[in-house]
Amino acid sequence: MSRFLHILDDRFFAPKRDRPSWPDLLLFAGWMVLVGFQVARHVMWRDEVRALTIALNGDDLIAMLKGLHGEGHPALWYLLLRGAHAVFGRVEVLPGVAFVVGLLTVALLIFRSPFPRPLVLLLITSHALLFEYVVMARNYGISALFLFAIAACYPAHRGRGVLLGVLLFLLANTNVVGSIMVGAFLLFWLLDLLETHGWRWSPQLSNFAINAIVATIGVVICAATMLPTYNDAAARDWSQGSALTAAMLSLVNPGATSLGALFANLLPGIAGSVLLFAATLGLLPRRAAFLAAIAALLLSSLFFAVAANGAYRHAAVWLCFLITLYWISWNNVATASDGLLPAIGRISLLLLLAIQTAAGINDLRNAATGVVASRSADLGRLLASRADLANAAILSEPEWLVEALPYYVKNPLYLARDHKFGSVVIFTRKGRMDSDLGETLRLARELRETSGAPVLILLAYRLDEITPDRIYDEGKNWRTFRASAAEISDFRAATTLIHRFDPAKTDESFDVYLLR
């Protein structure tokens, strides 16, 4: 056993040695090839395109920020997208900005981190850094970039200047989990200073206080941008449960919350929780980092259990925070050759990262086999091949199917429940909650009469598979849909099915009907 641990430590947890640059350049080039392959095959889905649509709304920046208020995300990602579009004027800035952010993140890991090359290889081939934070164009990749930038700058700036405070300010405005990590990092920074300089006021503590104020302003701006949210259907509904019970359980079993997404459904909640806690034990040689990692884990779990459900992209922000703490503490971690608990921590971290790499390999398999997140690009190609549909109005059921379409088509999009043209759906429990196929057909006819254009109807429900009069939940305990046998018959008589798309990785696949 001791020989096995020695081999692991020598390969994955050794102090950084002087090394030639060309292998690192090969790692960097190989990563770009793998990511470029996926970017070329990636199809944008609604959560990605929704951000671009919001970023481009409004005649000026102030109008955009007013429209963003309450969306549930801070402004930084939207500002990056709007700025890039102002320069290039193309929707392709959406994947372009995500790729540049991922490129900078991985460059920091390869060329600036203290990690041995085998550990770097595990990190850059993870699901986060091979797909979720670089191919998927969302606002979570910038969290990883700022966290790793903080790790690279911390040794030289922990006692002087406001660079770390500015980076924490920006981190707070990437997403809400990033804001939680700001608080956890400030805890680490404070404990680290106290452990070094003792419990007395010092110039370093004065500098910390200034940086903490800057970071806190960032958190306040994040909260002011997000709250109150108009997407109230996305909030947790506690009418049938206890928030207090969920909070207490989350503190002892974080693997049962959204943090369990880090295990790609390979581990049950309890086993996942053990691995999450164990992965922090490698930081015990630097107690401030260990305590901050535990605090961030518990705060994230509490947030996911009480405030909002999350997915891998949310959970991986905590993982990047953990990597940040290992980065800063690497000299302590790499030279701590004895101790059972730190050894368990190092093995647990490797196991956790190995699962991420396995998920990254699966991303490559999906790209190679043509698995896509949405059929929106296929619809774009279909419309491009039909000159008679160039100006067709499009409505859908559920209505959120249209959110991904502005990236691929220029056709007018109609929001059936809101009775207006647009491409951003408000996930609210206010207004009309239920609909049926008869209403969809009636709206399509009205739309044709008022616009004089052909009308396309996208249905996520397959009419030959739908159960008449069954009530279908459209997600988030939000809106419902149903279709009677008579409505199905009337709809088929009034429309022509022009294409049925194959299933997608998400729920964004549909049948396309043309109103006769």
Short mmCIF file of C-alpha atoms in Angstrom, two decimals:
data_model
loop_
_atom_site.label_atom_id
_atom_site.label_comp_id
_atom_site.label_asym_id
_atom_site.label_seq_id
_atom_site.Cartn_x
_atom_site.Cartn_y
_atom_site.Cartn_z
CA MET A 1 0.00 0.00 0.00
CA SER A 2 2.80 2.40 0.89
CA ARG A 3 4.49 1.72 -2.46
CA PHE A 4 1.21 2.47 -4.26
CA LEU A 5 0.83 5.76 -2.40
CA HIS A 6 4.44 6.63 -3.18
CA ILE A 7 3.84 6.08 -6.91
CA LEU A 8 0.69 8.24 -6.82
CA ASP A 9 2.46 11.01 -4.95
CA ASP A 10 5.41 10.92 -7.32
CA ARG A 11 3.21 11.11 -10.42
CA PHE A 12 0.36 13.35 -9.31
CA PHE A 13 1.38 15.17 -6.14
CA ALA A 14 5.07 15.95 -6.59
CA PRO A 15 6.45 19.48 -6.23
CA LYS A 16 6.63 21.21 -9.59
CA ARG A 17 9.93 20.64 -11.32
CA ASP A 18 11.60 22.70 -14.00
CA ARG A 19 10.30 21.18 -17.19
CA PRO A 20 10.72 21.77 -20.91
CA SER A 21 8.00 23.84 -22.48
CA TRP A 22 7.38 21.76 -25.59
CA PRO A 23 5.37 18.98 -23.83
CA ASP A 24 3.16 21.67 -22.32
CA LEU A 25 2.69 23.21 -25.75
CA LEU A 26 1.71 19.77 -27.05
CA LEU A 27 -0.83 19.42 -24.23
CA PHE A 28 -2.24 22.82 -25.09
CA ALA A 29 -2.42 22.06 -28.81
CA GLY A 30 -4.01 18.67 -28.20
CA TRP A 31 -6.64 20.22 -25.97
CA MET A 32 -7.46 22.82 -28.64
CA VAL A 33 -7.89 20.08 -31.26
CA LEU A 34 -10.28 18.10 -29.04
CA VAL A 35 -12.29 21.18 -28.13
CA GLY A 36 -12.32 22.49 -31.71
CA PHE A 37 -13.69 19.14 -32.88
CA GLN A 38 -16.58 19.45 -30.42
CA VAL A 39 -17.24 23.13 -31.13
CA ALA A 40 -17.59 22.34 -34.84
CA ARG A 41 -20.29 19.76 -34.04
CA HIS A 42 -22.01 21.50 -31.17
CA VAL A 43 -25.59 22.73 -31.63
CA MET A 44 -26.68 25.67 -29.50
CA TRP A 45 -29.63 25.01 -27.23
CA ARG A 46 -32.04 27.35 -25.55
CA ASP A 47 -30.11 28.24 -22.37
CA GLU A 48 -27.11 29.31 -24.46
CA VAL A 49 -29.03 31.36 -27.03
CA ARG A 50 -31.34 32.89 -24.42
CA ALA A 51 -28.33 34.69 -22.90
CA LEU A 52 -27.31 36.12 -26.27
CA THR A 53 -30.87 37.26 -26.98
CA ILE A 54 -31.05 39.07 -23.64
CA ALA A 55 -27.57 40.55 -24.14
CA LEU A 56 -28.62 42.07 -27.48
CA ASN A 57 -31.96 43.41 -26.25
CA GLY A 58 -32.36 47.13 -25.73
CA ASP A 59 -31.14 50.12 -27.70
CA ASP A 60 -28.23 50.70 -25.34
CA LEU A 61 -26.38 49.14 -22.42
CA ILE A 62 -28.65 50.66 -19.80
CA ALA A 63 -31.74 49.26 -21.49
CA MET A 64 -30.11 45.83 -21.69
CA LEU A 65 -29.27 45.88 -17.98
CA LYS A 66 -32.82 46.89 -17.12
CA GLY A 67 -34.13 43.97 -19.15
CA LEU A 68 -31.65 41.63 -17.46
CA HIS A 69 -32.77 42.56 -13.95
CA GLY A 70 -34.53 39.58 -12.40
CA GLU A 71 -33.33 37.03 -14.97
CA GLY A 72 -31.44 35.10 -12.27
CA HIS A 73 -27.88 35.75 -13.42
CA PRO A 74 -25.46 38.63 -12.84
CA ALA A 75 -24.40 40.86 -15.71
CA LEU A 76 -20.80 39.95 -16.58
CA TRP A 77 -21.54 37.23 -19.17
CA TYR A 78 -24.12 39.42 -20.90
CA LEU A 79 -21.71 42.35 -21.02
CA LEU A 80 -19.06 40.15 -22.64
CA LEU A 81 -21.54 38.92 -25.26
CA ARG A 82 -22.89 42.39 -26.04
CA GLY A 83 -19.38 43.82 -26.30
CA ALA A 84 -18.19 41.04 -28.60
CA HIS A 85 -21.28 41.41 -30.80
CA ALA A 86 -20.72 45.17 -31.01
CA VAL A 87 -17.26 44.44 -32.42
CA PHE A 88 -18.01 41.53 -34.74
CA GLY A 89 -21.76 41.83 -35.38
CA ARG A 90 -22.34 38.08 -35.62
CA VAL A 91 -24.13 35.52 -33.46
CA GLU A 92 -21.01 33.35 -33.60
CA VAL A 93 -19.57 35.50 -30.82
CA LEU A 94 -21.54 33.23 -28.47
CA PRO A 95 -19.31 30.14 -28.95
CA GLY A 96 -16.36 32.42 -29.66
CA VAL A 97 -16.42 34.11 -26.25
CA ALA A 98 -16.88 30.74 -24.50
CA PHE A 99 -13.89 29.31 -26.38
CA VAL A 100 -11.63 32.26 -25.54
CA VAL A 101 -12.58 32.01 -21.86
CA GLY A 102 -11.83 28.28 -21.86
CA LEU A 103 -8.57 28.86 -23.72
CA LEU A 104 -7.35 31.32 -21.09
CA THR A 105 -8.45 29.01 -18.27
CA VAL A 106 -6.58 26.01 -19.62
CA ALA A 107 -3.52 28.13 -20.45
CA LEU A 108 -3.34 29.16 -16.80
CA LEU A 109 -3.55 25.52 -15.71
CA ILE A 110 -0.89 24.29 -18.11
CA PHE A 111 1.63 27.11 -17.92
CA ARG A 112 1.11 28.69 -14.48
CA SER A 113 -0.17 26.01 -12.11
CA PRO A 114 2.19 24.06 -9.81
CA PHE A 115 0.61 20.74 -10.75
CA PRO A 116 2.61 17.88 -12.33
CA ARG A 117 1.74 17.17 -15.93
CA PRO A 118 -0.31 13.96 -15.28
CA LEU A 119 -2.58 15.91 -12.93
CA VAL A 120 -2.88 18.75 -15.45
CA LEU A 121 -3.87 16.18 -18.08
CA LEU A 122 -6.68 14.91 -15.83
CA LEU A 123 -7.91 18.45 -15.29
CA ILE A 124 -7.94 19.63 -18.89
CA THR A 125 -9.69 16.47 -20.11
CA SER A 126 -12.45 16.77 -17.50
CA HIS A 127 -16.06 17.28 -18.50
CA ALA A 128 -15.81 20.86 -17.25
CA LEU A 129 -12.72 21.95 -19.19
CA LEU A 130 -13.23 19.76 -22.25
CA PHE A 131 -16.90 20.57 -22.78
CA GLU A 132 -19.11 22.23 -20.17
CA TYR A 133 -16.98 25.35 -19.62
CA VAL A 134 -15.71 25.86 -23.16
CA VAL A 135 -17.95 24.18 -25.77
CA MET A 136 -21.17 24.90 -23.91
CA ALA A 137 -21.50 28.67 -24.11
CA ARG A 138 -22.70 29.56 -20.62
CA ASN A 139 -21.63 31.91 -17.87
CA TYR A 140 -19.98 29.27 -15.68
CA GLY A 141 -16.68 28.98 -17.49
CA ILE A 142 -15.73 32.51 -16.46
CA SER A 143 -15.96 31.36 -12.82
CA ALA A 144 -13.19 28.84 -13.48
CA LEU A 145 -11.10 31.50 -15.24
CA PHE A 146 -11.29 33.96 -12.34
CA LEU A 147 -10.74 31.25 -9.72
CA PHE A 148 -7.54 30.07 -11.43
CA ALA A 149 -6.43 33.68 -11.94
CA ILE A 150 -6.89 34.22 -8.20
CA ALA A 151 -4.81 31.11 -7.50
CA ALA A 152 -2.01 32.35 -9.77
CA CYS A 153 -1.99 35.84 -8.19
CA TYR A 154 -2.57 34.99 -4.54
CA PRO A 155 1.03 34.38 -3.34
CA ALA A 156 2.27 37.73 -4.64
CA HIS A 157 -0.82 39.79 -3.78
CA ARG A 158 -2.29 38.39 -0.58
CA GLY A 159 -0.71 41.19 1.45
CA ARG A 160 -0.76 44.12 -0.96
CA GLY A 161 -2.85 45.82 -3.62
CA VAL A 162 -6.45 45.28 -4.66
CA LEU A 163 -5.95 42.87 -7.56
CA LEU A 164 -7.44 39.96 -5.62
CA GLY A 165 -10.39 42.09 -4.56
CA VAL A 166 -11.07 43.05 -8.18
CA LEU A 167 -10.87 39.40 -9.27
CA LEU A 168 -13.27 38.43 -6.48
CA PHE A 169 -15.59 41.29 -7.53
CA LEU A 170 -15.65 39.84 -11.04
CA LEU A 171 -16.08 36.28 -9.75
CA ALA A 172 -19.14 37.38 -7.78
CA ASN A 173 -20.72 38.58 -11.01
CA THR A 174 -20.29 35.36 -12.98
CA ASN A 175 -23.12 33.40 -11.31
CA VAL A 176 -24.64 32.86 -7.89
CA VAL A 177 -22.38 29.89 -7.04
CA GLY A 178 -19.42 32.11 -7.90
CA SER A 179 -20.70 34.58 -5.30
CA ILE A 180 -20.76 31.80 -2.72
CA MET A 181 -17.14 30.99 -3.58
CA VAL A 182 -16.23 34.64 -2.96
CA GLY A 183 -17.32 34.30 0.65
CA ALA A 184 -15.46 31.01 1.05
CA PHE A 185 -12.27 32.47 -0.42
CA LEU A 186 -12.43 35.49 1.87
CA LEU A 187 -12.66 33.04 4.78
CA PHE A 188 -9.54 31.24 3.53
CA TRP A 189 -7.65 34.49 3.03
CA LEU A 190 -8.51 35.76 6.52
CA LEU A 191 -7.57 32.48 8.25
CA ASP A 192 -4.39 32.24 6.19
CA LEU A 193 -3.29 35.72 7.32
CA LEU A 194 -4.16 35.03 10.95
CA GLU A 195 -2.21 31.78 10.89
CA THR A 196 0.81 33.61 9.48
CA HIS A 197 0.74 36.88 11.41
CA GLY A 198 -1.19 35.93 14.54
CA TRP A 199 -4.30 37.44 16.08
CA ARG A 200 -3.23 41.07 15.86
CA TRP A 201 -4.02 43.89 13.52
CA SER A 202 -1.43 44.18 10.76
CA PRO A 203 -0.95 45.99 7.44
CA GLN A 204 -1.83 42.73 5.72
CA LEU A 205 -5.18 42.61 7.56
CA SER A 206 -5.85 46.23 6.61
CA ASN A 207 -5.23 45.35 2.99
CA PHE A 208 -7.47 42.29 3.34
CA ALA A 209 -10.28 44.47 4.70
CA ILE A 210 -10.07 46.77 1.67
CA ASN A 211 -10.18 43.80 -0.71
CA ALA A 212 -13.06 42.25 1.25
CA ILE A 213 -15.06 45.47 0.82
CA VAL A 214 -14.40 45.44 -2.94
CA ALA A 215 -15.46 41.78 -3.15
CA THR A 216 -18.57 42.41 -1.04
CA ILE A 217 -19.63 45.22 -3.36
CA GLY A 218 -19.42 42.68 -6.17
CA VAL A 219 -21.71 40.31 -4.27
CA VAL A 220 -24.20 43.13 -3.58
CA ILE A 221 -24.25 44.09 -7.28
CA CYS A 222 -24.82 40.44 -8.19
CA ALA A 223 -27.78 40.23 -5.80
CA ALA A 224 -29.23 43.55 -6.99
CA THR A 225 -29.05 42.35 -10.60
CA MET A 226 -30.66 38.99 -9.90
CA LEU A 227 -33.34 39.78 -7.35
CA PRO A 228 -36.25 39.71 -7.27
CA THR A 229 -36.43 37.15 -10.05
CA TYR A 230 -39.26 37.22 -12.56
CA ASN A 231 -38.68 33.53 -13.32
CA ASP A 232 -40.58 32.51 -10.20
CA ALA A 233 -41.42 29.07 -11.59
CA ALA A 234 -37.71 28.20 -11.35
CA ALA A 235 -37.67 28.77 -7.58
CA ARG A 236 -38.03 25.85 -5.19
CA ASP A 237 -41.62 25.11 -4.21
CA TRP A 238 -41.90 24.25 -0.49
CA SER A 239 -45.67 23.86 -0.36
CA GLN A 240 -45.24 20.07 -0.12
CA GLY A 241 -42.03 19.89 1.92
CA SER A 242 -39.85 21.42 4.61
CA ALA A 243 -37.00 23.75 3.72
CA LEU A 244 -35.50 23.29 7.18
CA THR A 245 -35.38 19.52 6.82
CA ALA A 246 -33.84 19.80 3.37
CA ALA A 247 -31.24 22.23 4.70
CA MET A 248 -30.22 19.95 7.57
CA LEU A 249 -29.96 16.91 5.32
CA SER A 250 -27.88 18.82 2.78
CA LEU A 251 -25.20 19.56 5.37
CA VAL A 252 -24.58 15.87 6.06
CA ASN A 253 -25.34 14.51 2.60
CA PRO A 254 -24.25 17.04 -0.06
CA GLY A 255 -23.95 14.25 -2.62
CA ALA A 256 -27.75 14.02 -2.64
CA THR A 257 -27.98 17.63 -3.84
CA SER A 258 -26.92 18.98 -7.21
CA LEU A 259 -23.29 18.36 -6.20
CA GLY A 260 -24.01 14.71 -6.99
CA ALA A 261 -23.85 15.66 -10.69
CA LEU A 262 -20.05 15.59 -10.31
CA PHE A 263 -20.26 11.78 -10.22
CA ALA A 264 -22.10 11.41 -13.54
CA ASN A 265 -24.74 9.26 -11.78
CA LEU A 266 -22.08 6.66 -10.95
CA LEU A 267 -22.33 7.00 -7.16
CA PRO A 268 -25.35 7.16 -4.84
CA GLY A 269 -25.78 10.19 -2.62
CA ILE A 270 -24.09 8.87 0.55
CA ALA A 271 -21.06 7.47 -1.32
CA GLY A 272 -20.79 10.72 -3.24
CA SER A 273 -20.91 12.73 -0.03
CA VAL A 274 -18.10 10.64 1.47
CA LEU A 275 -15.98 11.30 -1.63
CA LEU A 276 -16.73 15.03 -1.59
CA PHE A 277 -15.71 15.42 2.04
CA ALA A 278 -12.73 13.12 1.59
CA ALA A 279 -11.41 15.12 -1.38
CA THR A 280 -10.91 18.09 0.93
CA LEU A 281 -8.68 16.13 3.34
CA GLY A 282 -5.63 16.56 1.13
CA LEU A 283 -5.72 20.23 2.18
CA LEU A 284 -5.21 19.44 5.87
CA PRO A 285 -1.53 20.48 5.71
CA ARG A 286 -2.86 24.00 5.16
CA ARG A 287 -5.70 24.27 7.62
CA ALA A 288 -7.12 27.53 6.29
CA ALA A 289 -7.60 25.97 2.85
CA PHE A 290 -9.20 22.85 4.34
CA LEU A 291 -11.70 24.87 6.39
CA ALA A 292 -12.56 27.06 3.37
CA ALA A 293 -13.12 23.99 1.18
CA ILE A 294 -15.51 22.50 3.77
CA ALA A 295 -17.32 25.84 4.13
CA ALA A 296 -17.74 26.17 0.36
CA LEU A 297 -19.00 22.58 0.12
CA LEU A 298 -21.62 23.09 2.84
CA LEU A 299 -22.75 26.49 1.55
CA SER A 300 -23.10 25.16 -2.00
CA SER A 301 -25.04 22.13 -0.79
CA LEU A 302 -27.31 24.35 1.30
CA PHE A 303 -27.98 26.61 -1.67
CA PHE A 304 -28.82 23.71 -3.98
CA ALA A 305 -31.09 22.11 -1.39
CA VAL A 306 -33.04 25.21 -0.37
CA ALA A 307 -32.84 27.90 -3.05
CA ALA A 308 -32.53 26.32 -6.49
CA ASN A 309 -31.80 23.05 -8.20
CA GLY A 310 -28.54 22.93 -10.12
CA ALA A 311 -26.70 20.81 -12.64
CA TYR A 312 -23.11 19.78 -13.31
CA ARG A 313 -22.16 23.27 -14.49
CA HIS A 314 -23.17 24.64 -11.08
CA ALA A 315 -21.51 21.90 -9.04
CA ALA A 316 -18.26 22.16 -10.99
CA VAL A 317 -17.79 25.73 -9.76
CA TRP A 318 -17.19 24.23 -6.31
CA LEU A 319 -14.79 21.71 -7.85
CA CYS A 320 -12.83 24.54 -9.49
CA PHE A 321 -12.73 26.29 -6.12
CA LEU A 322 -11.30 23.12 -4.59
CA ILE A 323 -8.64 23.00 -7.33
CA THR A 324 -7.87 26.66 -6.63
CA LEU A 325 -7.18 25.87 -2.98
CA TYR A 326 -4.98 22.91 -3.93
CA TRP A 327 -3.12 25.21 -6.33
CA ILE A 328 -2.42 27.80 -3.63
CA SER A 329 -1.54 25.12 -1.06
CA TRP A 330 0.49 22.91 -3.37
CA ASN A 331 3.81 23.27 -1.58
CA ASN A 332 2.15 22.18 1.65
CA VAL A 333 0.23 19.35 -0.02
CA ALA A 334 3.15 18.04 -2.08
CA THR A 335 5.59 17.94 0.83
CA ALA A 336 3.17 16.31 3.29
CA SER A 337 4.32 12.74 2.72
CA ASP A 338 2.98 11.31 5.98
CA GLY A 339 -0.45 11.22 7.55
CA LEU A 340 -3.34 8.92 6.79
CA LEU A 341 -6.03 11.59 6.31
CA PRO A 342 -4.08 13.69 3.76
CA ALA A 343 -3.30 10.49 1.85
CA ILE A 344 -7.01 9.61 1.78
CA GLY A 345 -7.67 13.14 0.56
CA ARG A 346 -5.19 12.87 -2.30
CA ILE A 347 -6.60 9.51 -3.44
CA SER A 348 -10.16 10.85 -3.21
CA LEU A 349 -9.25 13.90 -5.27
CA LEU A 350 -7.75 11.68 -7.97
CA LEU A 351 -10.86 9.50 -8.00
CA LEU A 352 -13.08 12.57 -8.29
CA LEU A 353 -10.98 13.93 -11.16
CA ALA A 354 -10.89 10.53 -12.88
CA ILE A 355 -14.70 10.57 -12.96
CA GLN A 356 -14.56 14.01 -14.58
CA THR A 357 -12.16 12.73 -17.24
CA ALA A 358 -14.40 9.72 -17.95
CA ALA A 359 -17.25 12.17 -18.51
CA GLY A 360 -14.97 14.23 -20.78
CA ILE A 361 -14.23 11.16 -22.89
CA ASN A 362 -17.98 10.58 -23.16
CA ASP A 363 -18.34 14.13 -24.50
CA LEU A 364 -15.93 13.25 -27.30
CA ARG A 365 -17.92 10.09 -28.04
CA ASN A 366 -21.12 12.13 -28.25
CA ALA A 367 -19.52 14.55 -30.68
CA ALA A 368 -18.14 11.72 -32.82
CA THR A 369 -21.49 9.92 -32.98
CA GLY A 370 -23.55 13.02 -33.75
CA VAL A 371 -25.38 13.38 -30.44
CA VAL A 372 -26.63 16.99 -30.22
CA ALA A 373 -28.36 19.02 -27.54
CA SER A 374 -31.00 20.51 -29.84
CA ARG A 375 -32.60 20.09 -33.25
CA SER A 376 -32.68 23.84 -33.78
CA ALA A 377 -29.79 23.70 -36.29
CA ASP A 378 -31.62 20.97 -38.22
CA LEU A 379 -34.68 23.21 -38.41
CA GLY A 380 -32.48 26.01 -39.72
CA ARG A 381 -31.22 23.76 -42.51
CA LEU A 382 -34.77 22.65 -43.30
CA LEU A 383 -35.98 26.25 -43.65
CA ALA A 384 -32.96 27.18 -45.76
CA SER A 385 -33.91 24.43 -48.19
CA ARG A 386 -37.51 25.67 -48.53
CA ALA A 387 -37.86 29.07 -50.17
CA ASP A 388 -41.61 29.02 -49.46
CA LEU A 389 -40.88 29.01 -45.72
CA ALA A 390 -38.34 31.85 -45.69
CA ASN A 391 -40.74 34.23 -43.93
CA ALA A 392 -42.88 31.65 -42.10
CA ALA A 393 -43.95 32.53 -38.59
CA ILE A 394 -43.09 29.89 -35.99
CA LEU A 395 -44.92 28.96 -32.83
CA SER A 396 -44.27 25.95 -30.63
CA GLU A 397 -45.59 23.79 -27.85
CA PRO A 398 -43.97 24.01 -25.36
CA GLU A 399 -43.21 27.63 -26.21
CA TRP A 400 -39.63 27.50 -24.91
CA LEU A 401 -38.69 25.45 -28.00
CA VAL A 402 -38.30 28.74 -29.88
CA GLU A 403 -35.59 30.13 -27.58
CA ALA A 404 -32.71 28.41 -29.42
CA LEU A 405 -33.95 29.35 -32.89
CA PRO A 406 -32.62 32.95 -33.22
CA TYR A 407 -29.10 31.54 -33.55
CA TYR A 408 -30.09 29.63 -36.69
CA VAL A 409 -33.13 31.32 -38.27
CA LYS A 410 -34.42 34.84 -38.91
CA ASN A 411 -38.10 33.87 -38.94
CA PRO A 412 -40.53 35.67 -36.62
CA LEU A 413 -41.16 33.64 -33.46
CA TYR A 414 -44.45 33.71 -31.60
CA LEU A 415 -44.83 32.97 -27.87
CA ALA A 416 -48.15 31.17 -27.61
CA ARG A 417 -48.83 31.69 -23.87
CA ASP A 418 -47.78 35.34 -23.90
CA HIS A 419 -49.59 36.10 -27.18
CA LYS A 420 -46.71 38.13 -28.60
CA PHE A 421 -43.68 37.83 -30.84
CA GLY A 422 -40.42 37.20 -29.01
CA SER A 423 -37.81 34.60 -28.16
CA VAL A 424 -37.37 34.82 -24.37
CA VAL A 425 -39.88 32.89 -22.29
CA ILE A 426 -40.69 34.12 -18.80
CA PHE A 427 -40.86 31.12 -16.47
CA THR A 428 -43.58 32.44 -14.20
CA ARG A 429 -46.55 30.86 -12.51
CA LYS A 430 -48.56 33.98 -13.21
CA GLY A 431 -50.90 34.13 -16.18
CA ARG A 432 -52.25 31.15 -18.08
CA MET A 433 -50.87 27.87 -16.79
CA ASP A 434 -52.67 25.33 -18.96
CA SER A 435 -53.14 24.94 -22.69
CA ASP A 436 -54.27 22.37 -25.21
CA LEU A 437 -53.81 21.42 -28.84
CA GLY A 438 -57.03 23.17 -29.84
CA GLU A 439 -55.63 26.46 -28.49
CA THR A 440 -52.41 25.90 -30.42
CA LEU A 441 -54.32 25.42 -33.66
CA ARG A 442 -56.51 28.46 -33.00
CA LEU A 443 -53.43 30.66 -32.39
CA ALA A 444 -51.80 29.36 -35.56
CA ARG A 445 -54.85 30.31 -37.61
CA GLU A 446 -54.99 33.77 -36.05
CA LEU A 447 -51.30 34.24 -36.73
CA ARG A 448 -51.73 33.36 -40.39
CA GLU A 449 -54.65 35.74 -40.76
CA THR A 450 -52.85 38.67 -39.12
CA SER A 451 -49.42 38.13 -40.67
CA GLY A 452 -50.41 36.73 -44.07
CA ALA A 453 -47.36 34.45 -43.85
CA PRO A 454 -47.10 30.66 -43.68
CA VAL A 455 -47.23 29.30 -40.13
CA LEU A 456 -45.04 26.50 -38.79
CA ILE A 457 -45.94 24.68 -35.58
CA LEU A 458 -43.26 22.86 -33.61
CA LEU A 459 -44.63 20.13 -31.36
CA ALA A 460 -42.48 18.32 -28.83
CA TYR A 461 -45.39 15.92 -28.41
CA ARG A 462 -45.68 13.13 -30.98
CA LEU A 463 -49.35 12.95 -31.92
CA ASP A 464 -49.18 9.22 -32.68
CA GLU A 465 -47.75 8.62 -29.19
CA ILE A 466 -49.67 11.16 -27.10
CA THR A 467 -52.34 9.89 -24.71
CA PRO A 468 -55.62 11.77 -25.31
CA ASP A 469 -56.70 13.97 -22.37
CA ARG A 470 -53.57 13.20 -20.37
CA ILE A 471 -52.14 16.29 -18.66
CA TYR A 472 -48.45 16.78 -19.54
CA ASP A 473 -46.25 18.79 -17.16
CA GLU A 474 -43.94 21.12 -19.08
CA GLY A 475 -41.33 21.27 -16.33
CA LYS A 476 -40.57 23.27 -13.16
CA ASN A 477 -44.13 22.58 -11.89
CA TRP A 478 -44.96 25.25 -14.39
CA ARG A 479 -47.44 24.89 -17.24
CA THR A 480 -49.42 21.96 -18.55
CA PHE A 481 -50.59 20.74 -21.93
CA ARG A 482 -53.24 18.29 -23.06
CA ALA A 483 -54.88 17.13 -26.29
CA SER A 484 -58.21 15.41 -26.71
CA ALA A 485 -58.86 12.88 -29.46
CA ALA A 486 -61.05 15.42 -31.27
CA GLU A 487 -58.31 18.08 -31.07
CA ILE A 488 -55.73 15.67 -32.45
CA SER A 489 -58.06 14.83 -35.35
CA ASP A 490 -58.74 18.50 -36.10
CA PHE A 491 -55.05 19.37 -35.91
CA ARG A 492 -54.05 16.63 -38.34
CA ALA A 493 -56.77 17.72 -40.75
CA ALA A 494 -55.56 21.34 -40.66
CA THR A 495 -51.81 20.75 -40.91
CA THR A 496 -49.19 18.84 -42.86
CA LEU A 497 -46.34 17.08 -41.07
CA ILE A 498 -43.26 18.16 -43.02
CA HIS A 499 -40.52 16.72 -40.79
CA ARG A 500 -39.97 14.61 -37.67
CA PHE A 501 -36.57 15.09 -36.07
CA ASP A 502 -34.73 12.41 -34.17
CA PRO A 503 -34.42 12.76 -30.38
CA ALA A 504 -31.79 15.13 -28.96
CA LYS A 505 -29.71 14.93 -25.78
CA THR A 506 -32.07 17.44 -24.19
CA ASP A 507 -35.83 17.78 -24.74
CA GLU A 508 -35.33 20.05 -27.77
CA SER A 509 -36.63 17.79 -30.49
CA PHE A 510 -39.93 18.23 -32.25
CA ASP A 511 -42.21 17.47 -35.15
CA VAL A 512 -42.67 20.30 -37.66
CA TYR A 513 -46.15 20.99 -39.02
CA LEU A 514 -47.21 23.46 -41.70
CA LEU A 515 -50.64 25.01 -41.32
CA ARG A 516 -52.56 24.42 -44.53
#
